[in-house]
Amino acid sequence: MLKTFQKVGQQLLALGLITSHGGNASIRKGDKIFITRHASMLGCLGRGDVIKLDLKDTGPATKKASFELPVHREIYLHSGAGAVLHAHPPHAIALSLVEKDIRPRDAEGAILLKEVPIIETTEVVGSKDVGITVARLLKEYRVVMIKGHGSFAVGSASGGLEEALCYTSALEDSAKIIFLLRGLGAGGRK
């Protein structure tokens, strides 16, 4: 399983979807969550960087996990997700600051994502309340943006982190295309 985390983490960094210490990832196996450690570098994960927790665990072991563990937990408790990927795709983040949602104009984005909702929150991004909102939206959408912060994408039990990476990458590519269209004067809404 570590190899999957490493592969996806390296791809996130190579694609510019995270910074050196940004983002987090998790996989659900039954009533267990395997989640990246707080402040780990997804681009070069080692053995101690993925932590195994009980799905409903709130004990001391959770202190080592990503600060966004409560969001991952709520997604697993309220959706059929098998994996969760949180990234900071820069073009999508920029759009999240000026739009209410992201509607891909390219064929791949339109097919894969259809629409990406953007939520605005005054809560801490890693809070249970944010997790509940994100989980509710991920029942209908494959990716959700938190305004000015980043994306949460889900993968199925069979597609896993690679599927969530596919949706995250498609989101960023769609955001880039929207920027290019706007540069050409054909960007549509703003």
C-alpha atoms as an extended CHARMM CRD file, in Angstrom:
* protein
*
       190  EXT
         1         1  MET       CA              0.0000000000        0.0000000000        0.0000000000  PROA      1               0.0000000000
         2         2  LEU       CA              2.9120000000        2.3670000000        0.7070000000  PROA      2               0.0000000000
         3         3  LYS       CA              3.9270000000        2.0880000000       -2.9610000000  PROA      3               0.0000000000
         4         4  THR       CA              0.4980000000        3.4150000000       -4.0170000000  PROA      4               0.0000000000
         5         5  PHE       CA              0.8370000000        6.4070000000       -1.6830000000  PROA      5               0.0000000000
         6         6  GLN       CA              4.3700000000        7.0260000000       -2.9710000000  PROA      6               0.0000000000
         7         7  LYS       CA              3.3900000000        6.7840000000       -6.6380000000  PROA      7               0.0000000000
         8         8  VAL       CA              0.4070000000        9.1160000000       -6.2860000000  PROA      8               0.0000000000
         9         9  GLY       CA              2.3700000000       11.5440000000       -4.0870000000  PROA      9               0.0000000000
        10        10  GLN       CA              5.1880000000       11.7390000000       -6.6300000000  PROA      10              0.0000000000
        11        11  GLN       CA              2.6960000000       12.3450000000       -9.4390000000  PROA      11              0.0000000000
        12        12  LEU       CA              0.9290000000       15.0910000000       -7.4600000000  PROA      12              0.0000000000
        13        13  LEU       CA              4.2310000000       16.8910000000       -6.9500000000  PROA      13              0.0000000000
        14        14  ALA       CA              5.4100000000       16.3750000000      -10.5420000000  PROA      14              0.0000000000
        15        15  LEU       CA              2.1040000000       17.7120000000      -11.8960000000  PROA      15              0.0000000000
        16        16  GLY       CA              2.2740000000       20.7990000000       -9.6630000000  PROA      16              0.0000000000
        17        17  LEU       CA             -0.8830000000       19.8220000000       -7.7740000000  PROA      17              0.0000000000
        18        18  ILE       CA              0.8200000000       20.1900000000       -4.3650000000  PROA      18              0.0000000000
        19        19  THR       CA              3.7840000000       21.9960000000       -2.8530000000  PROA      19              0.0000000000
        20        20  SER       CA              6.5740000000       20.1200000000       -1.0590000000  PROA      20              0.0000000000
        21        21  HSD       CA              4.6200000000       19.6820000000        2.1770000000  PROA      21              0.0000000000
        22        22  GLY       CA              1.0740000000       20.2730000000        0.9180000000  PROA      22              0.0000000000
        23        23  GLY       CA             -1.8440000000       17.9220000000        0.5210000000  PROA      23              0.0000000000
        24        24  ASN       CA             -2.7250000000       14.5890000000        2.0690000000  PROA      24              0.0000000000
        25        25  ALA       CA             -4.0920000000       11.2210000000        1.0620000000  PROA      25              0.0000000000
        26        26  SER       CA             -5.9120000000        8.2900000000        2.6020000000  PROA      26              0.0000000000
        27        27  ILE       CA             -7.2490000000        4.8520000000        1.7750000000  PROA      27              0.0000000000
        28        28  ARG       CA            -10.0420000000        3.0440000000        3.5810000000  PROA      28              0.0000000000
        29        29  LYS       CA             -9.8510000000       -0.6890000000        4.2160000000  PROA      29              0.0000000000
        30        30  GLY       CA            -12.9180000000       -1.8610000000        6.1290000000  PROA      30              0.0000000000
        31        31  ASP       CA            -13.0290000000        0.0310000000        9.4170000000  PROA      31              0.0000000000
        32        32  LYS       CA             -9.4120000000        1.2220000000        9.0790000000  PROA      32              0.0000000000
        33        33  ILE       CA             -7.9940000000        4.3840000000        7.4940000000  PROA      33              0.0000000000
        34        34  PHE       CA             -4.4490000000        4.6240000000        6.1890000000  PROA      34              0.0000000000
        35        35  ILE       CA             -3.6370000000        8.3470000000        6.0470000000  PROA      35              0.0000000000
        36        36  THR       CA             -0.5450000000       10.4270000000        5.4670000000  PROA      36              0.0000000000
        37        37  ARG       CA              1.2030000000       11.8740000000        8.4840000000  PROA      37              0.0000000000
        38        38  HSD       CA              0.9160000000       15.5690000000        9.3040000000  PROA      38              0.0000000000
        39        39  ALA       CA              3.6220000000       17.5990000000        7.4910000000  PROA      39              0.0000000000
        40        40  SER       CA              4.7680000000       14.6470000000        5.4070000000  PROA      40              0.0000000000
        41        41  MET       CA              6.1780000000       15.2850000000        1.9550000000  PROA      41              0.0000000000
        42        42  LEU       CA              3.8530000000       13.4410000000       -0.4260000000  PROA      42              0.0000000000
        43        43  GLY       CA              6.5220000000       13.5100000000       -3.1190000000  PROA      43              0.0000000000
        44        44  CYS       CA              8.9120000000       11.3640000000       -1.0630000000  PROA      44              0.0000000000
        45        45  LEU       CA              6.9310000000        9.3440000000        1.4730000000  PROA      45              0.0000000000
        46        46  GLY       CA              8.6850000000        6.8060000000        3.6970000000  PROA      46              0.0000000000
        47        47  ARG       CA              7.4490000000        4.0200000000        5.9790000000  PROA      47              0.0000000000
        48        48  GLY       CA              6.5760000000        6.2920000000        8.9040000000  PROA      48              0.0000000000
        49        49  ASP       CA              4.5740000000        8.6690000000        6.7370000000  PROA      49              0.0000000000
        50        50  VAL       CA              1.4060000000        6.5690000000        6.4280000000  PROA      50              0.0000000000
        51        51  ILE       CA             -0.5230000000        5.9970000000        9.6430000000  PROA      51              0.0000000000
        52        52  LYS       CA             -3.1090000000        3.2720000000       10.2770000000  PROA      52              0.0000000000
        53        53  LEU       CA             -6.1260000000        4.3290000000       12.3620000000  PROA      53              0.0000000000
        54        54  ASP       CA             -9.5470000000        2.9970000000       13.2360000000  PROA      54              0.0000000000
        55        55  LEU       CA            -12.2050000000        4.8430000000       11.2380000000  PROA      55              0.0000000000
        56        56  LYS       CA            -13.8070000000        6.3110000000       14.3620000000  PROA      56              0.0000000000
        57        57  ASP       CA            -10.5850000000        6.6790000000       16.3970000000  PROA      57              0.0000000000
        58        58  THR       CA            -10.1780000000       10.0410000000       18.1350000000  PROA      58              0.0000000000
        59        59  GLY       CA             -7.3650000000        8.9810000000       20.4870000000  PROA      59              0.0000000000
        60        60  PRO       CA             -3.7190000000       10.0450000000       20.7030000000  PROA      60              0.0000000000
        61        61  ALA       CA             -2.6990000000        8.1470000000       17.5500000000  PROA      61              0.0000000000
        62        62  THR       CA             -4.6760000000       10.6730000000       15.4970000000  PROA      62              0.0000000000
        63        63  LYS       CA             -2.2770000000       13.4730000000       16.5500000000  PROA      63              0.0000000000
        64        64  LYS       CA              0.3010000000       12.2140000000       14.0230000000  PROA      64              0.0000000000
        65        65  ALA       CA             -2.1940000000       12.1320000000       11.1550000000  PROA      65              0.0000000000
        66        66  SER       CA             -2.8940000000       14.9340000000        8.7170000000  PROA      66              0.0000000000
        67        67  PHE       CA             -4.7890000000       17.8650000000       10.2260000000  PROA      67              0.0000000000
        68        68  GLU       CA             -7.5120000000       17.1280000000        7.6850000000  PROA      68              0.0000000000
        69        69  LEU       CA             -8.2130000000       13.6830000000        9.1750000000  PROA      69              0.0000000000
        70        70  PRO       CA            -11.7050000000       14.8350000000       10.3080000000  PROA      70              0.0000000000
        71        71  VAL       CA            -12.5930000000       15.6450000000        6.6790000000  PROA      71              0.0000000000
        72        72  HSD       CA            -11.3330000000       12.2640000000        5.4590000000  PROA      72              0.0000000000
        73        73  ARG       CA            -13.2420000000       10.5390000000        8.2740000000  PROA      73              0.0000000000
        74        74  GLU       CA            -16.5330000000       12.2840000000        7.4350000000  PROA      74              0.0000000000
        75        75  ILE       CA            -16.1210000000       11.4460000000        3.7460000000  PROA      75              0.0000000000
        76        76  TYR       CA            -15.6750000000        7.7610000000        4.5950000000  PROA      76              0.0000000000
        77        77  LEU       CA            -18.5480000000        7.7330000000        7.0880000000  PROA      77              0.0000000000
        78        78  HSD       CA            -21.0090000000        9.3870000000        4.6950000000  PROA      78              0.0000000000
        79        79  SER       CA            -20.0260000000        8.1700000000        1.2330000000  PROA      79              0.0000000000
        80        80  GLY       CA            -18.8840000000        5.0300000000       -0.5020000000  PROA      80              0.0000000000
        81        81  ALA       CA            -15.3670000000        6.3750000000       -1.0680000000  PROA      81              0.0000000000
        82        82  GLY       CA            -12.4260000000        4.0000000000       -0.9630000000  PROA      82              0.0000000000
        83        83  ALA       CA             -9.7920000000        6.7570000000       -1.1200000000  PROA      83              0.0000000000
        84        84  VAL       CA             -9.5470000000       10.5040000000       -0.5120000000  PROA      84              0.0000000000
        85        85  LEU       CA             -7.0070000000       12.8760000000       -2.0050000000  PROA      85              0.0000000000
        86        86  HSD       CA             -6.5410000000       16.4850000000       -0.8920000000  PROA      86              0.0000000000
        87        87  ALA       CA             -4.4400000000       18.7020000000       -3.1670000000  PROA      87              0.0000000000
        88        88  HSD       CA             -3.7190000000       22.3690000000       -3.8450000000  PROA      88              0.0000000000
        89        89  PRO       CA             -4.1350000000       22.7350000000       -7.6360000000  PROA      89              0.0000000000
        90        90  PRO       CA             -3.1260000000       26.3770000000       -8.2370000000  PROA      90              0.0000000000
        91        91  HSD       CA             -5.3310000000       27.2890000000      -11.2120000000  PROA      91              0.0000000000
        92        92  ALA       CA             -8.3760000000       25.6810000000       -9.5850000000  PROA      92              0.0000000000
        93        93  ILE       CA             -7.6280000000       27.5330000000       -6.3390000000  PROA      93              0.0000000000
        94        94  ALA       CA             -7.4320000000       30.8220000000       -8.2410000000  PROA      94              0.0000000000
        95        95  LEU       CA            -10.8040000000       30.1300000000       -9.8810000000  PROA      95              0.0000000000
        96        96  SER       CA            -12.2800000000       29.2160000000       -6.4960000000  PROA      96              0.0000000000
        97        97  LEU       CA            -11.5980000000       32.7700000000       -5.3570000000  PROA      97              0.0000000000
        98        98  VAL       CA            -13.7360000000       34.3220000000       -8.1060000000  PROA      98              0.0000000000
        99        99  GLU       CA            -16.3480000000       31.6660000000       -8.9750000000  PROA      99              0.0000000000
       100       100  LYS       CA            -19.1720000000       29.8580000000       -7.1970000000  PROA      100             0.0000000000
       101       101  ASP       CA            -18.3780000000       26.6120000000       -9.0280000000  PROA      101             0.0000000000
       102       102  ILE       CA            -16.0510000000       25.3770000000      -11.7480000000  PROA      102             0.0000000000
       103       103  ARG       CA            -17.6890000000       24.1660000000      -14.9460000000  PROA      103             0.0000000000
       104       104  PRO       CA            -15.1510000000       22.5710000000      -17.2670000000  PROA      104             0.0000000000
       105       105  ARG       CA            -15.2640000000       23.7930000000      -20.8580000000  PROA      105             0.0000000000
       106       106  ASP       CA            -13.0450000000       21.0040000000      -22.2140000000  PROA      106             0.0000000000
       107       107  ALA       CA            -14.4460000000       17.6190000000      -23.2460000000  PROA      107             0.0000000000
       108       108  GLU       CA            -12.4910000000       15.5030000000      -20.7460000000  PROA      108             0.0000000000
       109       109  GLY       CA            -13.3220000000       17.7390000000      -17.7920000000  PROA      109             0.0000000000
       110       110  ALA       CA            -16.9690000000       17.9700000000      -18.8040000000  PROA      110             0.0000000000
       111       111  ILE       CA            -17.2370000000       14.1760000000      -19.0260000000  PROA      111             0.0000000000
       112       112  LEU       CA            -15.2280000000       13.3090000000      -15.9080000000  PROA      112             0.0000000000
       113       113  LEU       CA            -16.2900000000       16.1270000000      -13.6120000000  PROA      113             0.0000000000
       114       114  LYS       CA            -19.3500000000       17.8590000000      -15.1010000000  PROA      114             0.0000000000
       115       115  GLU       CA            -19.1800000000       20.5350000000      -12.3880000000  PROA      115             0.0000000000
       116       116  VAL       CA            -17.0340000000       21.1590000000       -9.3090000000  PROA      116             0.0000000000
       117       117  PRO       CA            -18.7480000000       22.9030000000       -6.3870000000  PROA      117             0.0000000000
       118       118  ILE       CA            -16.8380000000       25.4610000000       -4.3480000000  PROA      118             0.0000000000
       119       119  ILE       CA            -17.5630000000       25.8060000000       -0.6660000000  PROA      119             0.0000000000
       120       120  GLU       CA            -16.6910000000       28.8280000000        1.4010000000  PROA      120             0.0000000000
       121       121  THR       CA            -16.0810000000       28.3270000000        5.0820000000  PROA      121             0.0000000000
       122       122  THR       CA            -15.0690000000       30.3130000000        8.1090000000  PROA      122             0.0000000000
       123       123  GLU       CA            -14.3110000000       27.0460000000        9.9160000000  PROA      123             0.0000000000
       124       124  VAL       CA            -10.8630000000       25.4870000000       10.0820000000  PROA      124             0.0000000000
       125       125  VAL       CA            -10.4690000000       23.4840000000        6.8640000000  PROA      125             0.0000000000
       126       126  GLY       CA             -9.7230000000       20.3090000000        8.8290000000  PROA      126             0.0000000000
       127       127  SER       CA            -12.8290000000       20.5720000000       11.0110000000  PROA      127             0.0000000000
       128       128  LYS       CA            -15.6170000000       18.0260000000       11.3170000000  PROA      128             0.0000000000
       129       129  ASP       CA            -18.1470000000       20.6150000000       10.0730000000  PROA      129             0.0000000000
       130       130  VAL       CA            -16.1740000000       21.1650000000        6.8670000000  PROA      130             0.0000000000
       131       131  GLY       CA            -15.8870000000       17.3870000000        6.5480000000  PROA      131             0.0000000000
       132       132  ILE       CA            -19.6530000000       16.9640000000        6.7720000000  PROA      132             0.0000000000
       133       133  THR       CA            -20.2170000000       19.5680000000        4.0440000000  PROA      133             0.0000000000
       134       134  VAL       CA            -17.5340000000       18.0960000000        1.7740000000  PROA      134             0.0000000000
       135       135  ALA       CA            -18.8320000000       14.5400000000        2.3420000000  PROA      135             0.0000000000
       136       136  ARG       CA            -22.3850000000       15.5890000000        1.4650000000  PROA      136             0.0000000000
       137       137  LEU       CA            -21.2270000000       17.1360000000       -1.8120000000  PROA      137             0.0000000000
       138       138  LEU       CA            -18.9860000000       14.1850000000       -2.6970000000  PROA      138             0.0000000000
       139       139  LYS       CA            -22.0600000000       11.9610000000       -2.8330000000  PROA      139             0.0000000000
       140       140  GLU       CA            -22.9480000000       13.8210000000       -6.0380000000  PROA      140             0.0000000000
       141       141  TYR       CA            -19.6090000000       15.1700000000       -7.3230000000  PROA      141             0.0000000000
       142       142  ARG       CA            -16.1740000000       13.6140000000       -7.7710000000  PROA      142             0.0000000000
       143       143  VAL       CA            -14.2260000000       16.6620000000       -6.6070000000  PROA      143             0.0000000000
       144       144  VAL       CA            -15.0570000000       19.5510000000       -4.2830000000  PROA      144             0.0000000000
       145       145  MET       CA            -13.0830000000       22.7880000000       -3.9180000000  PROA      145             0.0000000000
       146       146  ILE       CA            -12.6850000000       24.7280000000       -0.6980000000  PROA      146             0.0000000000
       147       147  LYS       CA            -12.4680000000       28.3960000000       -1.6240000000  PROA      147             0.0000000000
       148       148  GLY       CA             -8.9000000000       29.6390000000       -1.6300000000  PROA      148             0.0000000000
       149       149  HSD       CA             -7.5450000000       26.3940000000       -0.1950000000  PROA      149             0.0000000000
       150       150  GLY       CA             -7.7010000000       23.2450000000       -2.2930000000  PROA      150             0.0000000000
       151       151  SER       CA             -9.5620000000       20.2310000000       -3.5690000000  PROA      151             0.0000000000
       152       152  PHE       CA            -10.8850000000       16.9960000000       -2.1040000000  PROA      152             0.0000000000
       153       153  ALA       CA            -11.3680000000       14.1690000000       -4.5940000000  PROA      153             0.0000000000
       154       154  VAL       CA            -12.5530000000       10.6280000000       -4.0080000000  PROA      154             0.0000000000
       155       155  GLY       CA            -11.7260000000        7.3190000000       -5.5570000000  PROA      155             0.0000000000
       156       156  SER       CA            -13.8160000000        4.1760000000       -5.3780000000  PROA      156             0.0000000000
       157       157  ALA       CA            -12.6640000000        1.0760000000       -3.4950000000  PROA      157             0.0000000000
       158       158  SER       CA            -11.4340000000       -0.3620000000       -6.7970000000  PROA      158             0.0000000000
       159       159  GLY       CA            -10.0570000000        2.8720000000       -8.3170000000  PROA      159             0.0000000000
       160       160  GLY       CA             -8.4270000000        4.1390000000       -5.1450000000  PROA      160             0.0000000000
       161       161  LEU       CA             -5.9950000000        7.0190000000       -5.0040000000  PROA      161             0.0000000000
       162       162  GLU       CA             -5.2250000000        6.7330000000       -8.7150000000  PROA      162             0.0000000000
       163       163  GLU       CA             -8.8750000000        7.5090000000       -9.5210000000  PROA      163             0.0000000000
       164       164  ALA       CA             -8.8720000000       10.4720000000       -7.1310000000  PROA      164             0.0000000000
       165       165  LEU       CA             -5.6590000000       11.6790000000       -8.8010000000  PROA      165             0.0000000000
       166       166  CYS       CA             -7.3510000000       11.4100000000      -12.2000000000  PROA      166             0.0000000000
       167       167  TYR       CA            -10.1660000000       13.7040000000      -11.0340000000  PROA      167             0.0000000000
       168       168  THR       CA             -7.7510000000       16.1430000000       -9.3800000000  PROA      168             0.0000000000
       169       169  SER       CA             -5.6060000000       16.3300000000      -12.5050000000  PROA      169             0.0000000000
       170       170  ALA       CA             -8.6740000000       16.7800000000      -14.7230000000  PROA      170             0.0000000000
       171       171  LEU       CA             -9.8360000000       19.6190000000      -12.4540000000  PROA      171             0.0000000000
       172       172  GLU       CA             -6.5200000000       21.4600000000      -12.7640000000  PROA      172             0.0000000000
       173       173  ASP       CA             -6.3710000000       20.9190000000      -16.5470000000  PROA      173             0.0000000000
       174       174  SER       CA             -9.9240000000       22.2530000000      -16.8820000000  PROA      174             0.0000000000
       175       175  ALA       CA             -9.0160000000       25.2810000000      -14.7670000000  PROA      175             0.0000000000
       176       176  LYS       CA             -5.9900000000       25.9630000000      -17.0010000000  PROA      176             0.0000000000
       177       177  ILE       CA             -8.1960000000       25.7760000000      -20.0890000000  PROA      177             0.0000000000
       178       178  ILE       CA            -10.6260000000       28.2600000000      -18.5400000000  PROA      178             0.0000000000
       179       179  PHE       CA             -7.6760000000       30.6190000000      -17.9380000000  PROA      179             0.0000000000
       180       180  LEU       CA             -6.5130000000       30.1880000000      -21.5460000000  PROA      180             0.0000000000
       181       181  LEU       CA            -10.0120000000       30.8790000000      -22.8620000000  PROA      181             0.0000000000
       182       182  ARG       CA            -10.2670000000       34.0150000000      -20.7570000000  PROA      182             0.0000000000
       183       183  GLY       CA             -6.9140000000       35.1360000000      -22.1150000000  PROA      183             0.0000000000
       184       184  LEU       CA             -8.3550000000       34.7450000000      -25.5990000000  PROA      184             0.0000000000
       185       185  GLY       CA            -11.4260000000       36.7390000000      -24.6030000000  PROA      185             0.0000000000
       186       186  ALA       CA            -13.6590000000       33.6640000000      -24.7770000000  PROA      186             0.0000000000
       187       187  GLY       CA            -13.7490000000       32.6600000000      -21.1340000000  PROA      187             0.0000000000
       188       188  GLY       CA            -17.4200000000       33.0610000000      -20.4000000000  PROA      188             0.0000000000
       189       189  ARG       CA            -18.5230000000       33.8080000000      -16.8750000000  PROA      189             0.0000000000
       190       190  LYS       CA            -16.3070000000       35.4740000000      -14.3540000000  PROA      190             0.0000000000
